Each structure stands twice: as C-alpha cells, then as structure tokens.
Tab-separated table of C-alpha atoms in Angstrom:
chain	number	residue	atom	x	y	z
Q	1	MET	CA	18.327	-8.460	-16.655
Q	2	THR	CA	20.001	-10.185	-13.755
Q	3	GLY	CA	19.981	-7.108	-11.536
Q	4	SER	CA	23.330	-8.122	-10.121
Q	5	ASP	CA	25.044	-4.784	-10.746
Q	6	ALA	CA	23.673	-2.285	-8.233
Q	7	SER	CA	25.825	0.552	-9.496
Q	8	ARG	CA	24.398	0.723	-13.009
Q	9	SER	CA	22.454	3.884	-13.682
Q	10	VAL	CA	19.393	2.552	-15.472
Q	11	VAL	CA	17.153	-0.200	-14.137
Q	12	PRO	CA	14.960	-1.691	-16.879
Q	13	PRO	CA	11.284	-0.784	-16.536
Q	14	PRO	CA	10.098	-3.496	-14.195
Q	15	GLU	CA	6.386	-3.603	-15.082
Q	16	PRO	CA	4.378	-4.082	-18.258
Q	17	PRO	CA	3.955	-0.672	-19.938
Q	18	GLY	CA	0.883	1.223	-18.798
Q	19	LEU	CA	0.208	-0.955	-15.741
Q	20	ARG	CA	1.106	1.732	-13.180
Q	21	ASP	CA	-1.126	4.358	-14.814
Q	22	ALA	CA	-4.001	1.908	-15.228
Q	23	VAL	CA	-3.783	0.847	-11.576
Q	24	GLY	CA	-3.484	4.454	-10.358
Q	25	HIS	CA	-6.593	5.496	-12.311
Q	26	LEU	CA	-8.521	2.421	-11.183
Q	27	LEU	CA	-7.820	3.130	-7.487
Q	28	ARG	CA	-8.917	6.766	-7.881
Q	29	VAL	CA	-12.137	5.874	-9.705
Q	30	GLY	CA	-12.922	3.116	-7.167
Q	31	VAL	CA	-12.544	5.456	-4.207
Q	32	LEU	CA	-14.519	8.230	-5.917
Q	33	VAL	CA	-17.464	6.024	-6.947
Q	34	SER	CA	-17.631	4.306	-3.554
Q	35	GLY	CA	-17.278	7.648	-1.748
Q	36	ILE	CA	-20.218	9.084	-3.724
Q	37	PHE	CA	-22.456	6.097	-2.908
Q	38	LEU	CA	-21.468	6.146	0.777
Q	39	PHE	CA	-22.031	9.899	1.013
Q	40	VAL	CA	-25.434	9.783	-0.705
Q	41	GLY	CA	-26.486	6.788	1.414
Q	42	PHE	CA	-25.331	8.498	4.587
Q	43	LEU	CA	-27.212	11.712	3.711
Q	44	LEU	CA	-30.363	9.743	2.867
Q	45	ALA	CA	-30.104	7.864	6.169
Q	46	VAL	CA	-29.687	11.094	8.150
Q	47	LEU	CA	-32.473	12.906	6.238
Q	48	ARG	CA	-34.887	10.046	6.778
Q	49	GLY	CA	-34.063	10.079	10.439
Q	50	THR	CA	-33.050	6.435	10.372
Q	51	ALA	CA	-29.602	7.420	11.528
Q	52	GLY	CA	-28.303	8.689	14.656
Q	53	ILE	CA	-25.746	6.051	14.241
Q	54	ALA	CA	-28.190	3.408	13.222
Q	55	GLY	CA	-27.742	0.796	10.603
Q	56	SER	CA	-28.824	-2.401	9.041
Q	57	VAL	CA	-26.801	-5.504	9.732
Q	58	GLY	CA	-25.536	-7.609	6.927
Q	59	ALA	CA	-25.676	-7.611	3.178
Q	60	LEU	CA	-28.726	-6.767	1.174
Q	61	PRO	CA	-29.932	-9.446	-1.206
Q	62	LEU	CA	-28.591	-8.558	-4.650
Q	63	ARG	CA	-32.040	-9.088	-6.099
Q	64	GLY	CA	-34.001	-5.889	-5.821
Q	65	LEU	CA	-30.905	-3.766	-5.348
Q	66	VAL	CA	-31.562	-1.649	-8.439
Q	67	GLY	CA	-35.135	-1.063	-7.367
Q	68	ALA	CA	-33.978	-0.104	-3.878
Q	69	LEU	CA	-31.472	2.363	-5.354
Q	70	GLY	CA	-34.252	3.916	-7.463
Q	71	ALA	CA	-36.475	4.181	-4.401
Q	72	GLY	CA	-33.720	6.052	-2.535
Q	73	ASP	CA	-33.190	3.330	0.060
Q	74	PRO	CA	-30.131	4.515	2.062
Q	75	TRP	CA	-28.981	0.962	2.827
Q	76	ALA	CA	-28.845	0.075	-0.873
Q	77	TYR	CA	-26.523	3.036	-1.500
Q	78	LEU	CA	-24.337	2.159	1.482
Q	79	PHE	CA	-24.111	-1.484	0.387
Q	80	VAL	CA	-23.051	-0.516	-3.147
Q	81	GLY	CA	-20.466	1.895	-1.693
Q	82	VAL	CA	-18.890	-0.807	0.481
Q	83	ALA	CA	-19.087	-3.405	-2.319
Q	84	VAL	CA	-17.305	-1.079	-4.774
Q	85	LEU	CA	-14.632	-0.381	-2.166
Q	86	ALA	CA	-14.028	-4.109	-1.571
Q	87	ALA	CA	-14.102	-4.897	-5.303
Q	88	THR	CA	-11.509	-2.272	-6.277
Q	89	PRO	CA	-8.436	-4.233	-5.061
Q	90	VAL	CA	-9.818	-7.408	-6.680
Q	91	ILE	CA	-10.104	-5.627	-10.030
Q	92	ARG	CA	-6.629	-4.192	-9.483
Q	93	VAL	CA	-5.174	-7.709	-9.172
Q	94	ALA	CA	-7.133	-8.934	-12.221
Q	95	LEU	CA	-5.785	-5.964	-14.195
Q	96	ALA	CA	-2.205	-6.837	-13.205
Q	97	LEU	CA	-2.761	-10.501	-14.114
Q	98	GLU	CA	-3.955	-9.478	-17.570
Q	99	SER	CA	-0.939	-7.148	-18.066
Q	100	PHE	CA	1.604	-9.755	-17.002
Q	101	ALA	CA	-0.082	-12.366	-19.211
Q	102	ARG	CA	0.100	-9.984	-22.169
Q	103	VAL	CA	3.918	-9.675	-21.848
Q	104	ARG	CA	4.207	-13.405	-21.014
Q	105	ASP	CA	5.852	-12.779	-17.639
Q	106	ARG	CA	5.181	-16.270	-16.301
Q	107	PRO	CA	6.320	-15.926	-12.648
Q	108	TYR	CA	4.110	-12.862	-12.188
Q	109	VAL	CA	1.171	-14.477	-13.946
Q	110	LEU	CA	1.421	-17.232	-11.321
Q	111	ILE	CA	1.841	-14.736	-8.444
Q	112	THR	CA	-1.055	-12.461	-9.412
Q	113	GLY	CA	-3.179	-15.478	-10.383
Q	114	PHE	CA	-2.639	-16.937	-6.918
Q	115	VAL	CA	-3.561	-13.646	-5.193
Q	116	LEU	CA	-6.722	-13.384	-7.310
Q	117	LEU	CA	-7.623	-16.956	-6.374
Q	118	VAL	CA	-7.246	-16.115	-2.655
Q	119	LEU	CA	-9.491	-13.045	-3.023
Q	120	LEU	CA	-12.130	-15.058	-4.870
Q	121	SER	CA	-11.903	-17.696	-2.093
Q	122	SER	CA	-12.718	-14.950	0.427
Q	123	LEU	CA	-15.748	-13.997	-1.607
Q	124	ALA	CA	-16.789	-17.640	-1.971
Q	125	PHE	CA	-16.367	-18.292	1.755
Q	126	GLY	CA	-18.471	-15.250	2.597
Q	127	VAL	CA	-21.239	-16.155	0.170
Q	128	VAL	CA	-21.382	-19.822	1.233
Q	129	SER	CA	-21.408	-19.047	4.952
G	1	MET	CA	-32.802	-6.507	8.769
G	2	GLY	CA	-31.883	-5.699	12.334
G	3	LEU	CA	-31.289	-2.244	13.665
G	4	VAL	CA	-28.255	-1.328	15.704
G	5	ILE	CA	-28.127	1.857	17.718
G	6	VAL	CA	-24.719	3.015	18.855
G	7	THR	CA	-24.568	5.858	21.320
G	8	LEU	CA	-21.884	7.329	23.482
G	9	GLY	CA	-22.634	7.383	27.200
G	10	GLY	CA	-25.741	9.491	27.787
G	11	LEU	CA	-25.343	11.550	24.605
G	12	SER	CA	-28.093	11.888	22.023
G	13	PRO	CA	-27.720	9.875	18.800
G	14	LEU	CA	-26.825	13.024	16.848
G	15	LEU	CA	-24.110	14.108	19.296
G	16	SER	CA	-22.787	10.549	19.348
G	17	LEU	CA	-22.575	10.679	15.562
G	18	VAL	CA	-20.573	13.915	15.731
G	19	VAL	CA	-18.142	12.361	18.235
G	20	LEU	CA	-17.860	9.242	16.057
G	21	LEU	CA	-17.033	11.366	12.993
G	22	ALA	CA	-14.433	13.316	14.997
G	23	VAL	CA	-12.755	10.155	16.344
G	24	ALA	CA	-12.621	8.519	12.894
G	25	PHE	CA	-11.305	11.749	11.345
G	26	ALA	CA	-8.565	11.969	13.989
G	27	ALA	CA	-7.638	8.292	13.477
G	28	GLY	CA	-7.258	8.896	9.733
G	29	ALA	CA	-5.336	12.166	10.127
G	30	VAL	CA	-2.841	10.992	12.763
G	31	GLY	CA	-2.410	7.689	10.929
G	32	ALA	CA	-1.642	9.401	7.631
G	33	ALA	CA	0.760	11.897	9.230
G	34	LEU	CA	2.698	8.970	10.749
G	35	GLY	CA	2.441	6.756	7.676
G	36	VAL	CA	0.209	4.122	9.268
G	37	GLY	CA	-3.497	3.418	8.815
G	38	GLY	CA	-6.134	4.414	11.340
G	39	GLY	CA	-7.211	0.904	12.305
G	40	LEU	CA	-4.996	0.670	15.360
G	41	PHE	CA	-6.905	3.596	16.944
G	42	LEU	CA	-10.257	2.959	15.398
G	43	VAL	CA	-11.000	-0.513	16.752
G	44	PRO	CA	-10.215	0.326	20.413
G	45	ALA	CA	-12.121	3.637	20.077
G	46	LEU	CA	-15.243	1.923	18.737
G	47	VAL	CA	-15.079	-0.791	21.395
G	48	LEU	CA	-14.146	1.363	24.380
G	49	LEU	CA	-16.007	4.625	23.644
G	50	PHE	CA	-19.070	3.374	21.832
G	51	GLY	CA	-19.432	-0.129	23.266
G	52	VAL	CA	-19.519	-1.650	19.774
G	53	ASP	CA	-18.997	-5.426	19.637
G	54	ILE	CA	-15.406	-6.004	18.598
G	55	HIS	CA	-16.441	-8.058	15.539
G	56	VAL	CA	-18.459	-5.104	14.253
G	57	ALA	CA	-15.635	-2.670	15.097
G	58	ILE	CA	-13.121	-4.835	13.219
G	59	ALA	CA	-15.392	-5.093	10.159
G	60	ALA	CA	-15.925	-1.313	10.079
G	61	SER	CA	-12.207	-0.729	10.465
G	62	ILE	CA	-11.147	-3.129	7.732
G	63	VAL	CA	-13.488	-1.467	5.228
G	64	SER	CA	-12.062	1.957	6.098
G	65	VAL	CA	-8.553	0.507	5.715
G	66	ILE	CA	-9.332	-0.358	2.067
G	67	ALA	CA	-10.514	3.206	1.457
G	68	THR	CA	-7.350	4.643	3.004
G	69	SER	CA	-5.107	2.355	0.973
G	70	SER	CA	-6.831	2.967	-2.369
G	71	ALA	CA	-6.881	6.724	-1.805
G	72	ALA	CA	-3.297	6.984	-0.586
G	73	ALA	CA	-1.616	4.520	-2.952
G	74	SER	CA	-2.473	5.878	-6.410
G	75	ASN	CA	0.006	8.783	-6.596
G	76	ASP	CA	3.020	6.753	-5.471
G	77	VAL	CA	2.147	3.936	-7.871
G	78	GLN	CA	2.144	6.329	-10.817
G	79	SER	CA	5.228	8.281	-9.736
G	80	GLY	CA	7.160	5.002	-9.610
G	81	LEU	CA	7.985	5.086	-5.885
G	82	THR	CA	5.905	1.984	-5.098
G	83	ASN	CA	7.688	-1.301	-5.841
G	84	VAL	CA	4.774	-2.977	-7.611
G	85	ARG	CA	6.549	-6.312	-8.125
G	86	LEU	CA	7.582	-6.562	-4.491
G	87	ALA	CA	3.998	-5.716	-3.503
G	88	MET	CA	2.525	-8.466	-5.700
G	89	PHE	CA	5.073	-10.958	-4.368
G	90	LEU	CA	4.356	-10.193	-0.693
G	91	GLU	CA	0.590	-10.043	-1.331
G	92	THR	CA	0.641	-13.819	-1.824
G	93	ALA	CA	1.330	-14.044	1.937
G	94	THR	CA	-0.732	-11.055	3.160
G	95	ALA	CA	-3.843	-12.141	1.229
G	96	VAL	CA	-3.690	-15.702	2.603
G	97	GLY	CA	-3.128	-14.269	6.100
G	98	GLY	CA	-6.032	-11.847	5.687
G	99	LEU	CA	-8.366	-14.622	4.567
G	100	VAL	CA	-7.289	-16.980	7.379
G	101	GLY	CA	-7.516	-14.265	10.054
G	102	ALA	CA	-11.008	-13.195	8.993
G	103	VAL	CA	-12.284	-16.767	8.686
G	104	VAL	CA	-11.008	-17.536	12.210
G	105	ALA	CA	-12.661	-14.357	13.525
G	106	VAL	CA	-16.094	-15.138	12.048
G	107	THR	CA	-16.094	-18.882	12.776
G	108	ILE	CA	-14.027	-20.123	15.735
G	109	LEU	CA	-14.078	-16.754	17.515
G	110	ALA	CA	-17.615	-15.746	16.482
G	111	ALA	CA	-18.933	-16.194	20.014
G	112	HIS	CA	-15.688	-15.244	21.750
G	113	SER	CA	-15.373	-11.478	21.542
G	114	ASN	CA	-13.221	-11.434	24.672
G	115	ILE	CA	-10.486	-13.478	22.990
G	116	LEU	CA	-10.362	-10.930	20.165
G	117	VAL	CA	-10.211	-8.096	22.701
G	118	PHE	CA	-7.231	-9.825	24.355
G	119	ALA	CA	-5.621	-10.614	20.967
G	120	PHE	CA	-5.646	-6.911	20.203
G	121	VAL	CA	-3.548	-6.068	23.269
G	122	PRO	CA	-0.160	-7.615	22.289
G	123	VAL	CA	-0.563	-6.327	18.724
G	124	VAL	CA	-1.210	-2.811	20.011
G	125	LEU	CA	1.782	-3.007	22.378
G	126	ILE	CA	4.126	-4.352	19.658
G	127	ALA	CA	2.919	-1.586	17.354
G	128	ALA	CA	3.648	0.991	20.067
G	129	ALA	CA	7.156	-0.438	20.575
G	130	LEU	CA	7.868	-0.477	16.826
G	131	MET	CA	6.678	3.109	16.459
G	132	ALA	CA	8.771	4.241	19.431
G	133	SER	CA	11.920	2.601	18.054
G	134	SER	CA	11.375	3.194	14.333
G	135	ARG	CA	14.009	4.960	12.306
G	136	ASP	CA	14.980	5.249	8.670
G	137	ARG	CA	17.641	2.608	8.089
G	138	ASP	CA	19.727	3.366	5.016
G	139	VAL	CA	19.942	0.677	2.346
G	140	VAL	CA	23.238	-1.120	1.750
G	141	PRO	CA	24.593	-1.366	-1.802
G	142	ASN	CA	25.431	-5.080	-1.672
G	143	PRO	CA	23.039	-7.021	0.549
G	144	PRO	CA	23.294	-10.821	0.849
G	145	ASP	CA	22.418	-12.390	-2.479
G	146	ASP	CA	18.825	-13.613	-2.701
G	147	PRO	CA	18.225	-15.858	-5.750
G	148	LEU	CA	14.436	-15.482	-5.592
G	149	ALA	CA	14.685	-11.686	-5.486
G	150	ARG	CA	16.970	-11.851	-8.504
G	151	ARG	CA	14.693	-14.195	-10.402
G	152	LEU	CA	11.630	-12.045	-9.696
G	153	ARG	CA	13.562	-8.810	-10.459
G	154	LEU	CA	12.510	-7.206	-7.177
G	155	GLU	CA	15.169	-4.477	-7.323
G	156	GLY	CA	14.120	-0.869	-7.825
G	157	GLU	CA	15.044	2.779	-7.917
G	158	TYR	CA	14.013	5.779	-5.907
G	159	VAL	CA	14.923	9.444	-5.596
G	160	GLY	CA	16.418	10.287	-2.215
G	161	PRO	CA	14.108	12.749	-0.427
G	162	LEU	CA	16.887	14.985	0.895
G	163	THR	CA	19.576	14.485	-1.725
G	164	GLY	CA	17.336	14.375	-4.809
G	165	ILE	CA	19.751	11.768	-6.126
G	166	ARG	CA	18.405	8.727	-7.957
G	167	ARG	CA	19.553	5.566	-6.229
G	168	SER	CA	18.936	1.914	-6.895
G	169	TYR	CA	18.424	-0.714	-4.211
G	170	ARG	CA	18.548	-4.508	-4.216
G	171	VAL	CA	16.049	-6.574	-2.274
G	172	THR	CA	17.110	-9.442	-0.028
G	173	GLY	CA	15.470	-11.597	2.666
G	174	THR	CA	12.476	-12.690	0.590
G	175	ARG	CA	11.701	-15.649	2.872
G	176	VAL	CA	11.683	-13.752	6.144
G	177	GLY	CA	9.781	-11.011	4.308
G	178	LEU	CA	7.048	-13.484	3.366
G	179	VAL	CA	6.782	-14.624	6.997
G	180	PHE	CA	6.298	-11.058	8.245
G	181	ALA	CA	3.847	-10.343	5.414
G	182	GLY	CA	1.854	-13.420	6.435
G	183	LEU	CA	1.763	-12.286	10.081
G	184	ALA	CA	0.715	-8.777	8.986
G	185	GLY	CA	-2.039	-10.384	6.888
G	186	ILE	CA	-3.331	-12.474	9.801
G	187	SER	CA	-3.396	-9.456	12.116
G	188	SER	CA	-5.243	-7.540	9.392
G	189	GLY	CA	-7.929	-10.168	8.853
G	190	LEU	CA	-8.260	-10.977	12.559
G	191	LEU	CA	-8.146	-7.457	13.997
G	192	GLY	CA	-9.163	-5.119	11.174
G	193	ILE	CA	-5.891	-3.196	10.934
G	194	GLY	CA	-3.810	-2.556	7.808
G	195	GLY	CA	-0.662	-4.179	9.184
G	196	GLY	CA	1.686	-1.538	7.767
G	197	ILE	CA	3.170	-1.081	11.235
G	198	PHE	CA	4.710	-4.580	10.843
G	199	LYS	CA	5.422	-4.664	7.104
G	200	VAL	CA	7.218	-1.336	6.822
G	201	PRO	CA	9.951	-2.061	9.436
G	202	ALA	CA	10.301	-5.628	8.073
G	203	MET	CA	10.848	-4.397	4.515
G	204	ASN	CA	13.190	-1.626	5.667
G	205	THR	CA	15.392	-3.556	8.092
G	206	LEU	CA	15.227	-7.137	6.768
G	207	MET	CA	14.711	-6.735	3.021
G	208	ASN	CA	16.923	-3.699	2.312
G	209	VAL	CA	14.051	-1.560	0.994
G	210	PRO	CA	14.321	2.243	1.509
G	211	LEU	CA	11.803	3.497	4.102
G	212	ARG	CA	9.820	5.695	1.666
G	213	VAL	CA	9.557	2.840	-0.825
G	214	ALA	CA	8.581	0.416	1.966
G	215	THR	CA	5.834	2.788	3.161
G	216	ALA	CA	4.427	3.334	-0.355
G	217	THR	CA	4.619	-0.389	-1.147
G	218	SER	CA	2.942	-1.357	2.133
G	219	THR	CA	0.122	1.164	1.570
G	220	PHE	CA	-0.436	-0.278	-1.901
G	221	MET	CA	-0.546	-3.878	-0.590
G	222	ILE	CA	-2.969	-3.081	2.225
G	223	GLY	CA	-5.941	-2.718	-0.153
G	224	VAL	CA	-5.605	-6.326	-1.287
G	225	THR	CA	-4.837	-7.612	2.220
G	226	ALA	CA	-7.857	-5.854	3.721
G	227	ALA	CA	-10.119	-6.867	0.825
G	228	ALA	CA	-9.360	-10.535	1.547
G	229	GLY	CA	-10.673	-10.001	5.081
G	230	ALA	CA	-13.427	-7.506	4.236
G	231	LEU	CA	-15.119	-9.799	1.712
G	232	VAL	CA	-15.454	-12.408	4.470
G	233	TYR	CA	-16.853	-9.879	6.982
G	234	LEU	CA	-19.170	-8.297	4.418
G	235	PHE	CA	-20.979	-11.532	3.668
G	236	ALA	CA	-20.788	-12.806	7.258
G	237	GLY	CA	-23.024	-9.873	8.168
G	238	ASP	CA	-20.550	-8.102	10.441
G	239	VAL	CA	-20.374	-4.979	8.273
G	240	VAL	CA	-22.909	-2.656	9.895
G	241	LEU	CA	-23.585	-0.249	7.057
G	242	GLY	CA	-24.872	2.583	9.234
G	243	LEU	CA	-21.631	2.497	11.225
G	244	VAL	CA	-19.299	1.887	8.288
G	245	ALA	CA	-20.495	4.843	6.199
G	246	PRO	CA	-19.666	7.650	8.667
G	247	VAL	CA	-16.457	5.887	9.745
G	248	VAL	CA	-15.169	5.422	6.186
G	249	LEU	CA	-16.082	8.970	5.133
G	250	ALA	CA	-14.456	10.536	8.210
G	251	VAL	CA	-11.312	8.369	8.058
G	252	PHE	CA	-11.042	9.181	4.361
G	253	PHE	CA	-11.179	12.959	4.919
G	254	GLY	CA	-8.845	12.596	7.887
G	255	THR	CA	-6.364	10.785	5.652
G	256	ILE	CA	-6.495	13.553	3.036
G	257	VAL	CA	-5.881	16.220	5.695
G	258	GLY	CA	-3.174	14.137	7.375
G	259	ARG	CA	-1.327	13.651	4.094
G	260	ALA	CA	-1.688	17.305	3.092
G	261	PHE	CA	-0.399	18.665	6.392
G	262	GLY	CA	1.612	15.662	7.533
G	263	HIS	CA	4.957	17.178	6.635
G	264	HIS	CA	4.177	20.201	8.849
G	265	ALA	CA	3.154	17.980	11.741
G	266	PRO	CA	5.420	17.654	14.788
G	267	VAL	CA	6.214	14.006	14.071
G	268	GLY	CA	8.180	13.511	17.308
G	269	ARG	CA	5.266	14.666	19.459
G	270	LEU	CA	2.749	12.768	17.327
G	271	LYS	CA	4.773	9.592	17.898
G	272	VAL	CA	4.666	10.122	21.666
G	273	LEU	CA	0.905	10.724	21.414
G	274	PHE	CA	0.552	7.596	19.228
G	275	VAL	CA	2.458	5.393	21.682
G	276	GLY	CA	0.616	6.883	24.683
G	277	VAL	CA	-2.832	6.369	23.171
G	278	LEU	CA	-1.982	2.798	22.147
G	279	VAL	CA	-0.706	1.861	25.615
G	280	LEU	CA	-3.814	3.435	27.194
G	281	ALA	CA	-5.988	1.523	24.722
G	282	ALA	CA	-4.202	-1.726	25.619
G	283	VAL	CA	-4.771	-1.182	29.354
G	284	LEU	CA	-8.448	-0.355	28.826
G	285	MET	CA	-8.908	-3.355	26.522
G	286	VAL	CA	-7.509	-5.636	29.226
G	287	ALA	CA	-9.862	-4.043	31.751
G	288	ARG	CA	-12.754	-4.588	29.353
G	289	GLY	CA	-11.665	-8.156	28.650
G	290	VAL	CA	-11.662	-9.144	32.327
G	291	GLY	CA	-14.913	-7.306	32.913
G	292	ALA	CA	-13.442	-4.593	35.168
G	293	ILE	CA	-15.136	-1.921	33.056
G	294	PRO	CA	-18.442	-2.269	31.213
C-alpha cells in the first residue's frame, strides 16, 4: 500500500471498516438531539415572554440542570442544546481514535489522539477560566 | 444570570427577532449554495445591524458553524467523497489554531473589541478576493512526491461530477497544507468563522485535491475546528443562549434550503452578491472600528 501508482483502478479502503457509517450516524444524531433541545428551549423562552431576543449570559451550573429541565426552564434546554452540539465533534474524534486503535493504525492513533487532547484542552481552559 | 436585550433600531423585540431569523437564514442559505459557512456574513450582520458586542457575535457564529458542519458533512462522509484521513491529518493544525484563536479572543482581546472588529476586515477582504477568483483546478496525475502523504496514505478516489468516471488523486504539499489549516483554525477561533474559504482553495491548488473532495473534507473538519473554539467561548460566558438558539436554528434551516436548491442557484450572481456584501461589511466594520458610526 504505497499509493505510488496513481493509475491503478482500486485504492484499498483507507479507513477502518464501519468508521464512515458510524461517524455519519453520530453527526446526524448529534444535530437532531441538539436541534430538538434548542427548538424546545426557544419555544419555551418565547412562550414565557422572556424572549424578544433576550438571553442569559454564560453557562448554567451543571448542578440542578436536570431539575431545571423538568421545571421547563428555557435556558436549561438551550444550554443542553449548545453543549450537545459542541460535544458531537469531540465524540466523533474519540470514535475515530477507537477505530484506528482497533486496527492498530499507529500514525492515526497518534493523530486522532492529539486532536482529542487539543479539544479536551479547550474544555479544560474554559472550565478553569 | 444577566439579561441581554438585542433590538434592531427602533423595532420591537418581536420584529427584531423576525429580522434576526431572516438574516441568519439568508447567511446559511447563501453560504450553503456557495459551499462556504454562514459565519462570514453572520458576524458583521450581528455587529452592524444589531449592535451585538463582537465577542458575543463570534461566539454565536462559531456555535452555528458546528451545526452547519455536522448537518452538512454526514452524507459525504458515508458516500466516500470526504477524505477522512486527510481531514484528521489537517485537524491537528486547525484544532490547535482554533484553540489558540479563541483563547486570545477571550483573554488578551477580552477588553479590546475594536481590535477584533479590525481583525475581521482583512479576513473578509481576502475571503472576497478568493471567492471572486476561485475556480475548479483539475488534479494532476503525478504531483511532486510527498513522503508524508505516502506514509499516511492520504490518496483517494472520487467520481467526476460531469464525467461520472471514477478517478484517483494523489495528495502533495502536506507541509504548506498544515500551515494554511493552522491559519484557517486561528481565524475560526478568533473570528467565529468556519475557515473553509481558506482551506478549500489551499487543498485544491496546493495539495492536488479535487474541488468537490476539498469542499466535503473542509466541511467535515470545520466541526472539530469550531468545537475547539466554541468550548472556550461556552465556558468563558460569551455564548448568549437567547441569541444562539434563534441564530443556530435559522442558519441550520437556511443551510438545508441552500443545499437543496443550491444547484439551481445562479452561482455567478450569488458570487457577485457575496463579494459585494463582504466588501460593504468590511467598509462598515472599519467605520464602526474608528467610531464613525455607532
């Protein structure tokens, strides 16, 4: 698999089997779940009259989030929607790391591992600051 | 928990909301029809029309950029058009850039909105120039040998859109590609855009990647790039949920419509509109930056 002959008709499958489908499904589910939470939160905000275009600044404390969701707090729904959206690419990278590790593709384990580390650094920076 | 009210001129909150939804929808639709995200329009629109602080506009935009990427990328990943390995390789640079850009925006530039407003201007103008000059450069069968591309098996296959013929391509220029990916990442984290406007021409002209593959691969990468920035903004408190929700929902529906009808769209005229709006936005941003307009 040197890839040096551009004229050959068949290129070997370049990813671990099933990775493309798994990633495709993950992206769809992530968008759908986050879209539902954002839509419900937006409707709740409009119905309660707290929105023209009004909003809370910043992240809700994770404690009490479930209770806030149960109580129909629009900001809790909006926060979950945004959090799911931001988490989807992180899970996508973790999924790829696991797939490449399974087929022992060392260069791509290092590459995806590095990307995951950068994303977790972003999270850590945000939480600390 | 503070409350932020965003209204347009003398309009009522409800009318302002309708205008906001329309602007975000248009940004998503035009962006999708042209194969770029909506961030380039969205940030200037939020700043100039609604008087939103640019940090808040950037945070709202970067969250909507993730939604656009995740929604738009899935089909091409499964059909095999996206070069997943190339994406993972370049993401090492875009993710670092996204993190660095966002950290700079929320720390060093936290109290300097005007610098961010000015930083947006050259990016917008370069984007306009790239869009005006963009064309589909055909791949060459034997590009300069790139040992890293060979080692990482970055080559791929795609079906020509007009010919229907399956063709393979070999990737070159991995180093210069990483540099452009890093710059795209910084502009994403700093300014809340996807950065596809830089990555797509770089992959097409410098790395010998077919335009359709470059576009699909860039769209796929943008989710990770934007997430690196968005996680910083989210916890820094710049993500104003009441602004983000309508923006994300409207951009998302705009993207769906833009992708569905994009191939019917008059791309030539849309490009002229795109360039015109960006140049106008740049001029108005300068005027805002120097305090000539409120």
